């Protein structure tokens, strides 16, 4: 069982706390009446998706003995215009850099990560279309699911 | 468009950054090979759900002129045993305290929050069963969706 607690801190600010005590401030934007004193909850969902797939991707690449120096992930989401303003589509780009990174192995590792191991991607894809892309040392490699 | 960036910081640690510069550390548990230097990504999803519904709930209660001193939200999720270990069901409890908080108005506000305005609940419910409960000054009030 996973559990988090979230406490209201006035106006539209909430602070989430996990079992280890990590604190995550959440707030609405000023346009919406918040004070921007924390992350938007919907951006947390994008971080959940990027972090979950990233952890699994790295774990699988380690097992494949694929070594990299950097891994940066960019997650962008487009929302529908009417309430509830759910994400209609989300794009995730994995940017790796390092020597001798085989694109085919990264593609295979990402398949396993996003389709088999990552819980977030397998939940979010039930409501939003998720597309993925891989860049290695600045060169794009189309991802084949 | 919403956008976040996530940078790998070695081993299984990633740090997410939103457009305002808020940084969210994410890491796997030690059992899984991480160092527990951040929140689990799946717990971020629970925070997204609790924070999103909480912000909307508070916003609607304000419009209803319902005043409260505290609002604490507890989110628990049960995951399936096989990969991908998605949440099968999630329970969210809203604990309000204060004088003269009408349970029927809180119920109505939560209906509007979780069904109409909150994007996270409307996405997550496509893959997990979400149940809600309300407590006012320590007394449980069954939530009628």
mmCIF file of C-alpha atoms in Angstrom:
data_model
loop_
_atom_site.group_PDB
_atom_site.id
_atom_site.type_symbol
_atom_site.label_atom_id
_atom_site.label_comp_id
_atom_site.label_asym_id
_atom_site.label_seq_id
_atom_site.Cartn_x
_atom_site.Cartn_y
_atom_site.Cartn_z
ATOM 1 C CA UNK A 1 0.000 0.000 0.000
ATOM 2 C CA UNK A 2 1.232 3.490 -0.856
ATOM 3 C CA UNK A 3 0.163 6.420 1.269
ATOM 4 C CA UNK A 4 0.633 10.171 1.226
ATOM 5 C CA UNK A 5 -0.695 12.960 3.401
ATOM 6 C CA UNK A 6 -1.508 16.418 2.133
ATOM 7 C CA UNK A 7 -2.060 19.433 4.387
ATOM 8 C CA UNK A 8 -3.722 22.690 3.421
ATOM 9 C CA UNK A 9 -1.516 25.685 4.178
ATOM 10 C CA UNK A 10 -3.885 28.546 3.396
ATOM 11 C CA UNK A 11 -5.294 29.987 0.196
ATOM 12 C CA UNK A 12 -4.694 27.320 -2.485
ATOM 13 C CA UNK A 13 -1.456 25.929 -1.143
ATOM 14 C CA UNK A 14 -1.119 22.302 -0.077
ATOM 15 C CA UNK A 15 1.967 20.403 1.039
ATOM 16 C CA UNK A 16 2.202 16.685 0.387
ATOM 17 C CA UNK A 17 4.303 14.426 2.596
ATOM 18 C CA UNK A 18 5.329 10.879 1.758
ATOM 19 C CA UNK A 19 6.162 8.048 4.162
ATOM 20 C CA UNK A 20 9.820 9.100 4.288
ATOM 21 C CA UNK A 21 8.948 12.701 5.134
ATOM 22 C CA UNK A 22 9.716 14.289 1.765
ATOM 23 C CA UNK A 23 7.593 17.400 1.380
ATOM 24 C CA UNK A 24 6.136 18.537 -1.927
ATOM 25 C CA UNK A 25 4.535 22.001 -2.060
ATOM 26 C CA UNK A 26 1.604 22.350 -4.436
ATOM 27 C CA UNK A 27 -0.156 25.554 -5.392
ATOM 28 C CA UNK A 28 -2.313 27.033 -8.100
ATOM 29 C CA UNK A 29 -1.056 29.720 -10.434
ATOM 30 C CA UNK A 30 -1.757 33.376 -9.710
ATOM 31 C CA UNK A 31 -4.204 33.532 -12.638
ATOM 32 C CA UNK A 32 -6.270 30.885 -10.884
ATOM 33 C CA UNK A 33 -6.087 32.565 -7.456
ATOM 34 C CA UNK A 34 -3.038 30.785 -6.079
ATOM 35 C CA UNK A 35 0.330 32.278 -5.200
ATOM 36 C CA UNK A 36 2.548 29.934 -7.211
ATOM 37 C CA UNK A 37 4.215 28.683 -4.024
ATOM 38 C CA UNK A 38 4.474 25.136 -5.318
ATOM 39 C CA UNK A 39 4.121 22.821 -8.266
ATOM 40 C CA UNK A 40 0.856 22.498 -10.137
ATOM 41 C CA UNK A 41 -0.673 19.075 -9.346
ATOM 42 C CA UNK A 42 -0.974 18.294 -13.053
ATOM 43 C CA UNK A 43 2.728 18.963 -13.531
ATOM 44 C CA UNK A 44 3.361 16.501 -10.713
ATOM 45 C CA UNK A 45 1.554 13.936 -12.842
ATOM 46 C CA UNK A 46 3.952 14.668 -15.712
ATOM 47 C CA UNK A 47 6.894 14.299 -13.305
ATOM 48 C CA UNK A 48 5.454 11.012 -12.074
ATOM 49 C CA UNK A 49 5.301 9.764 -15.661
ATOM 50 C CA UNK A 50 8.785 10.988 -16.584
ATOM 51 C CA UNK A 51 10.402 9.856 -13.339
ATOM 52 C CA UNK A 52 8.781 6.424 -13.352
ATOM 53 C CA UNK A 53 9.728 5.640 -16.940
ATOM 54 C CA UNK A 54 13.176 7.176 -16.358
ATOM 55 C CA UNK A 55 13.935 5.008 -13.325
ATOM 56 C CA UNK A 56 12.843 1.880 -15.209
ATOM 57 C CA UNK A 57 14.718 2.894 -18.369
ATOM 58 C CA UNK A 58 17.927 3.431 -16.404
ATOM 59 C CA UNK A 59 17.467 0.160 -14.534
ATOM 60 C CA UNK A 60 17.070 -1.796 -17.781
ATOM 61 C CA UNK A 61 19.974 -0.005 -19.499
ATOM 62 C CA UNK A 62 22.169 -0.927 -16.519
ATOM 63 C CA UNK A 63 21.223 -4.565 -16.945
ATOM 64 C CA UNK A 64 22.046 -4.260 -20.665
ATOM 65 C CA UNK A 65 25.417 -2.761 -19.658
ATOM 66 C CA UNK A 66 24.638 0.378 -21.632
ATOM 67 C CA UNK A 67 26.537 3.240 -20.005
ATOM 68 C CA UNK A 68 25.601 6.900 -20.366
ATOM 69 C CA UNK A 69 26.780 10.146 -18.797
ATOM 70 C CA UNK A 70 23.534 12.065 -18.821
ATOM 71 C CA UNK A 71 19.847 11.341 -19.089
ATOM 72 C CA UNK A 72 17.459 14.283 -19.313
ATOM 73 C CA UNK A 73 13.759 13.822 -19.774
ATOM 74 C CA UNK A 74 11.341 16.430 -21.082
ATOM 75 C CA UNK A 75 7.624 15.870 -20.639
ATOM 76 C CA UNK A 76 5.068 18.106 -22.315
ATOM 77 C CA UNK A 77 1.317 17.743 -22.082
ATOM 78 C CA UNK A 78 -1.548 19.338 -23.955
ATOM 79 C CA UNK A 79 -4.849 19.747 -22.172
ATOM 80 C CA UNK A 80 -8.375 19.897 -23.510
ATOM 81 C CA UNK A 81 -10.121 23.260 -23.284
ATOM 82 C CA UNK A 82 -13.240 22.263 -21.356
ATOM 83 C CA UNK A 83 -13.438 21.028 -17.753
ATOM 84 C CA UNK A 84 -12.110 18.634 -16.682
ATOM 85 C CA UNK A 85 -8.996 19.892 -18.467
ATOM 86 C CA UNK A 86 -7.353 16.494 -18.749
ATOM 87 C CA UNK A 87 -4.233 15.904 -20.802
ATOM 88 C CA UNK A 88 -5.261 14.765 -24.260
ATOM 89 C CA UNK A 89 -1.726 13.945 -25.326
ATOM 90 C CA UNK A 90 1.652 13.820 -23.640
ATOM 91 C CA UNK A 91 5.064 13.681 -25.283
ATOM 92 C CA UNK A 92 8.143 12.366 -23.483
ATOM 93 C CA UNK A 93 11.663 12.852 -24.850
ATOM 94 C CA UNK A 94 14.630 10.954 -23.388
ATOM 95 C CA UNK A 95 17.939 12.685 -24.105
ATOM 96 C CA UNK A 96 20.988 10.530 -23.417
ATOM 97 C CA UNK A 97 24.589 11.496 -23.871
ATOM 98 C CA UNK A 98 27.761 9.476 -23.644
ATOM 99 C CA UNK A 99 30.033 7.327 -25.807
ATOM 100 C CA UNK A 100 28.842 4.247 -27.659
ATOM 101 C CA UNK A 101 25.155 4.333 -26.755
ATOM 102 C CA UNK A 102 23.385 1.896 -29.116
ATOM 103 C CA UNK A 103 20.040 3.331 -30.228
ATOM 104 C CA UNK A 104 18.483 -0.109 -30.704
ATOM 105 C CA UNK A 105 19.165 -1.047 -27.098
ATOM 106 C CA UNK A 106 17.756 2.243 -25.822
ATOM 107 C CA UNK A 107 14.653 1.652 -27.937
ATOM 108 C CA UNK A 108 14.264 -1.872 -26.526
ATOM 109 C CA UNK A 109 14.827 -0.652 -22.963
ATOM 110 C CA UNK A 110 12.232 2.103 -23.383
ATOM 111 C CA UNK A 111 9.721 -0.422 -24.760
ATOM 112 C CA UNK A 112 10.176 -2.545 -21.657
ATOM 113 C CA UNK A 113 10.087 0.468 -19.352
ATOM 114 C CA UNK A 114 6.962 2.170 -20.674
ATOM 115 C CA UNK A 115 4.998 -0.965 -21.627
ATOM 116 C CA UNK A 116 5.915 -3.524 -18.973
ATOM 117 C CA UNK A 117 7.513 -2.033 -15.870
ATOM 118 C CA UNK A 118 6.403 1.550 -15.353
ATOM 119 C CA UNK A 119 3.087 1.833 -13.529
ATOM 120 C CA UNK A 120 2.596 5.526 -14.269
ATOM 121 C CA UNK A 121 2.766 5.178 -18.070
ATOM 122 C CA UNK A 122 0.423 2.213 -17.962
ATOM 123 C CA UNK A 123 -2.095 4.214 -15.949
ATOM 124 C CA UNK A 124 -1.841 7.541 -17.777
ATOM 125 C CA UNK A 125 -2.125 5.931 -21.223
ATOM 126 C CA UNK A 126 -5.685 4.891 -20.353
ATOM 127 C CA UNK A 127 -6.735 8.519 -20.634
ATOM 128 C CA UNK A 128 -4.105 10.362 -22.708
ATOM 129 C CA UNK A 129 -2.178 9.447 -25.812
ATOM 130 C CA UNK A 130 1.487 9.223 -24.844
ATOM 131 C CA UNK A 131 4.206 9.485 -27.480
ATOM 132 C CA UNK A 132 7.894 8.916 -26.860
ATOM 133 C CA UNK A 133 11.108 10.042 -28.524
ATOM 134 C CA UNK A 134 14.783 9.262 -28.033
ATOM 135 C CA UNK A 135 17.735 11.557 -28.602
ATOM 136 C CA UNK A 136 21.287 10.310 -28.297
ATOM 137 C CA UNK A 137 24.050 12.930 -28.247
ATOM 138 C CA UNK A 138 21.681 15.411 -29.833
ATOM 139 C CA UNK A 139 20.544 13.124 -32.650
ATOM 140 C CA UNK A 140 16.896 12.111 -32.797
ATOM 141 C CA UNK A 141 16.048 8.415 -33.129
ATOM 142 C CA UNK A 142 12.422 7.661 -33.830
ATOM 143 C CA UNK A 143 10.992 5.405 -31.151
ATOM 144 C CA UNK A 144 9.352 2.207 -32.288
ATOM 145 C CA UNK A 145 6.913 0.888 -29.722
ATOM 146 C CA UNK B 1 0.858 23.332 -22.725
ATOM 147 C CA UNK B 2 2.405 22.038 -19.521
ATOM 148 C CA UNK B 3 6.077 21.153 -19.457
ATOM 149 C CA UNK B 4 8.503 19.680 -16.956
ATOM 150 C CA UNK B 5 12.148 18.704 -17.172
ATOM 151 C CA UNK B 6 13.678 15.813 -15.298
ATOM 152 C CA UNK B 7 17.411 15.304 -14.866
ATOM 153 C CA UNK B 8 19.136 12.097 -13.846
ATOM 154 C CA UNK B 9 21.410 12.611 -10.830
ATOM 155 C CA UNK B 10 23.097 9.217 -10.642
ATOM 156 C CA UNK B 11 21.951 5.752 -9.599
ATOM 157 C CA UNK B 12 18.133 5.896 -9.629
ATOM 158 C CA UNK B 13 17.704 9.509 -8.588
ATOM 159 C CA UNK B 14 15.992 12.052 -10.813
ATOM 160 C CA UNK B 15 15.088 15.671 -10.096
ATOM 161 C CA UNK B 16 12.072 17.184 -11.789
ATOM 162 C CA UNK B 17 11.847 20.932 -12.411
ATOM 163 C CA UNK B 18 8.708 22.814 -13.357
ATOM 164 C CA UNK B 19 8.415 26.060 -15.288
ATOM 165 C CA UNK B 20 8.703 28.130 -12.090
ATOM 166 C CA UNK B 21 11.875 26.348 -10.999
ATOM 167 C CA UNK B 22 10.389 24.191 -8.230
ATOM 168 C CA UNK B 23 12.506 21.069 -7.859
ATOM 169 C CA UNK B 24 11.085 17.663 -6.972
ATOM 170 C CA UNK B 25 13.546 14.887 -6.127
ATOM 171 C CA UNK B 26 12.478 11.379 -7.123
ATOM 172 C CA UNK B 27 14.199 8.139 -6.210
ATOM 173 C CA UNK B 28 13.522 4.443 -5.891
ATOM 174 C CA UNK B 29 13.464 2.699 -2.530
ATOM 175 C CA UNK B 30 16.556 0.931 -1.248
ATOM 176 C CA UNK B 31 14.889 -2.458 -1.800
ATOM 177 C CA UNK B 32 14.663 -1.613 -5.485
ATOM 178 C CA UNK B 33 18.247 -0.340 -5.737
ATOM 179 C CA UNK B 34 17.618 3.346 -5.073
ATOM 180 C CA UNK B 35 18.798 5.402 -2.118
ATOM 181 C CA UNK B 36 15.447 6.864 -1.063
ATOM 182 C CA UNK B 37 16.674 10.395 -1.811
ATOM 183 C CA UNK B 38 13.306 11.502 -3.124
ATOM 184 C CA UNK B 39 9.666 10.681 -3.539
ATOM 185 C CA UNK B 40 8.550 7.544 -5.360
ATOM 186 C CA UNK B 41 7.028 8.592 -8.720
ATOM 187 C CA UNK B 42 3.853 6.647 -7.959
ATOM 188 C CA UNK B 43 3.450 8.552 -4.706
ATOM 189 C CA UNK B 44 3.730 11.752 -6.743
ATOM 190 C CA UNK B 45 0.732 10.530 -8.686
ATOM 191 C CA UNK B 46 -1.203 10.160 -5.410
ATOM 192 C CA UNK B 47 -0.127 13.685 -4.428
ATOM 193 C CA UNK B 48 -1.251 14.975 -7.816
ATOM 194 C CA UNK B 49 -4.661 13.411 -7.242
ATOM 195 C CA UNK B 50 -4.996 14.668 -3.664
ATOM 196 C CA UNK B 51 -3.630 18.141 -4.396
ATOM 197 C CA UNK B 52 -5.728 18.651 -7.510
ATOM 198 C CA UNK B 53 -8.987 17.606 -5.869
ATOM 199 C CA UNK B 54 -8.019 19.547 -2.727
ATOM 200 C CA UNK B 55 -7.399 22.802 -4.590
ATOM 201 C CA UNK B 56 -10.722 22.465 -6.434
ATOM 202 C CA UNK B 57 -12.584 21.459 -3.278
ATOM 203 C CA UNK B 58 -11.248 24.485 -1.406
ATOM 204 C CA UNK B 59 -12.029 26.775 -4.326
ATOM 205 C CA UNK B 60 -15.645 25.592 -4.462
ATOM 206 C CA UNK B 61 -16.095 25.731 -0.675
ATOM 207 C CA UNK B 62 -14.856 29.335 -0.773
ATOM 208 C CA UNK B 63 -17.480 30.157 -3.363
ATOM 209 C CA UNK B 64 -20.087 28.466 -1.147
ATOM 210 C CA UNK B 65 -18.824 30.597 1.748
ATOM 211 C CA UNK B 66 -18.029 27.475 3.744
ATOM 212 C CA UNK B 67 -15.190 28.337 6.125
ATOM 213 C CA UNK B 68 -12.854 25.786 7.666
ATOM 214 C CA UNK B 69 -9.697 25.937 9.771
ATOM 215 C CA UNK B 70 -7.962 22.839 8.513
ATOM 216 C CA UNK B 71 -8.137 20.538 5.550
ATOM 217 C CA UNK B 72 -5.972 17.421 5.555
ATOM 218 C CA UNK B 73 -6.101 14.879 2.788
ATOM 219 C CA UNK B 74 -4.951 11.271 3.036
ATOM 220 C CA UNK B 75 -4.473 9.288 -0.148
ATOM 221 C CA UNK B 76 -3.830 5.543 -0.078
ATOM 222 C CA UNK B 77 -3.373 3.332 -3.099
ATOM 223 C CA UNK B 78 -3.245 -0.434 -3.551
ATOM 224 C CA UNK B 79 -1.210 -1.820 -6.399
ATOM 225 C CA UNK B 80 -1.600 -5.039 -8.354
ATOM 226 C CA UNK B 81 1.083 -7.679 -7.799
ATOM 227 C CA UNK B 82 2.242 -8.209 -11.383
ATOM 228 C CA UNK B 83 4.047 -5.723 -13.633
ATOM 229 C CA UNK B 84 3.032 -3.090 -14.444
ATOM 230 C CA UNK B 85 2.155 -2.591 -10.772
ATOM 231 C CA UNK B 86 -0.570 -0.047 -11.395
ATOM 232 C CA UNK B 87 -2.905 1.175 -8.671
ATOM 233 C CA UNK B 88 -6.036 -0.958 -8.727
ATOM 234 C CA UNK B 89 -7.862 1.213 -6.206
ATOM 235 C CA UNK B 90 -7.201 4.507 -4.486
ATOM 236 C CA UNK B 91 -8.958 5.945 -1.450
ATOM 237 C CA UNK B 92 -8.969 9.656 -0.665
ATOM 238 C CA UNK B 93 -10.128 11.023 2.697
ATOM 239 C CA UNK B 94 -10.774 14.749 3.218
ATOM 240 C CA UNK B 95 -10.589 15.754 6.874
ATOM 241 C CA UNK B 96 -11.970 19.214 7.590
ATOM 242 C CA UNK B 97 -12.174 20.943 10.913
ATOM 243 C CA UNK B 98 -13.802 24.157 11.970
ATOM 244 C CA UNK B 99 -17.118 25.487 13.225
ATOM 245 C CA UNK B 100 -20.384 25.073 11.332
ATOM 246 C CA UNK B 101 -19.162 23.053 8.368
ATOM 247 C CA UNK B 102 -22.246 21.658 6.601
ATOM 248 C CA UNK B 103 -21.632 18.085 5.429
ATOM 249 C CA UNK B 104 -24.068 18.396 2.515
ATOM 250 C CA UNK B 105 -22.181 21.352 1.095
ATOM 251 C CA UNK B 106 -18.847 19.577 1.452
ATOM 252 C CA UNK B 107 -20.358 16.561 -0.315
ATOM 253 C CA UNK B 108 -21.630 18.754 -3.152
ATOM 254 C CA UNK B 109 -18.308 20.581 -3.438
ATOM 255 C CA UNK B 110 -16.391 17.295 -3.576
ATOM 256 C CA UNK B 111 -18.727 16.013 -6.299
ATOM 257 C CA UNK B 112 -17.979 19.085 -8.385
ATOM 258 C CA UNK B 113 -14.257 18.916 -7.633
ATOM 259 C CA UNK B 114 -13.632 15.257 -8.416
ATOM 260 C CA UNK B 115 -16.156 14.858 -11.237
ATOM 261 C CA UNK B 116 -16.093 18.185 -13.071
ATOM 262 C CA UNK B 117 -13.063 20.337 -12.272
ATOM 263 C CA UNK B 118 -10.120 18.188 -11.227
ATOM 264 C CA UNK B 119 -8.153 16.863 -14.188
ATOM 265 C CA UNK B 120 -6.125 14.363 -12.147
ATOM 266 C CA UNK B 121 -9.131 12.491 -10.744
ATOM 267 C CA UNK B 122 -10.733 12.365 -14.170
ATOM 268 C CA UNK B 123 -7.561 10.859 -15.650
ATOM 269 C CA UNK B 124 -6.678 8.433 -12.860
ATOM 270 C CA UNK B 125 -10.215 7.035 -12.639
ATOM 271 C CA UNK B 126 -9.798 5.626 -16.153
ATOM 272 C CA UNK B 127 -7.406 3.050 -14.751
ATOM 273 C CA UNK B 128 -8.028 2.785 -10.997
ATOM 274 C CA UNK B 129 -11.168 2.738 -8.902
ATOM 275 C CA UNK B 130 -11.141 5.875 -6.753
ATOM 276 C CA UNK B 131 -13.247 6.084 -3.603
ATOM 277 C CA UNK B 132 -13.714 9.202 -1.490
ATOM 278 C CA UNK B 133 -14.618 9.890 2.130
ATOM 279 C CA UNK B 134 -15.298 13.010 4.152
ATOM 280 C CA UNK B 135 -14.595 13.595 7.825
ATOM 281 C CA UNK B 136 -15.702 16.760 9.576
ATOM 282 C CA UNK B 137 -14.286 17.430 13.040
ATOM 283 C CA UNK B 138 -13.433 13.746 13.359
ATOM 284 C CA UNK B 139 -16.865 12.454 12.333
ATOM 285 C CA UNK B 140 -17.135 10.371 9.153
ATOM 286 C CA UNK B 141 -19.745 11.362 6.582
ATOM 287 C CA UNK B 142 -20.265 8.866 3.776
ATOM 288 C CA UNK B 143 -19.624 10.498 0.418
ATOM 289 C CA UNK B 144 -22.388 10.254 -2.157
ATOM 290 C CA UNK B 145 -21.042 10.680 -5.671
#
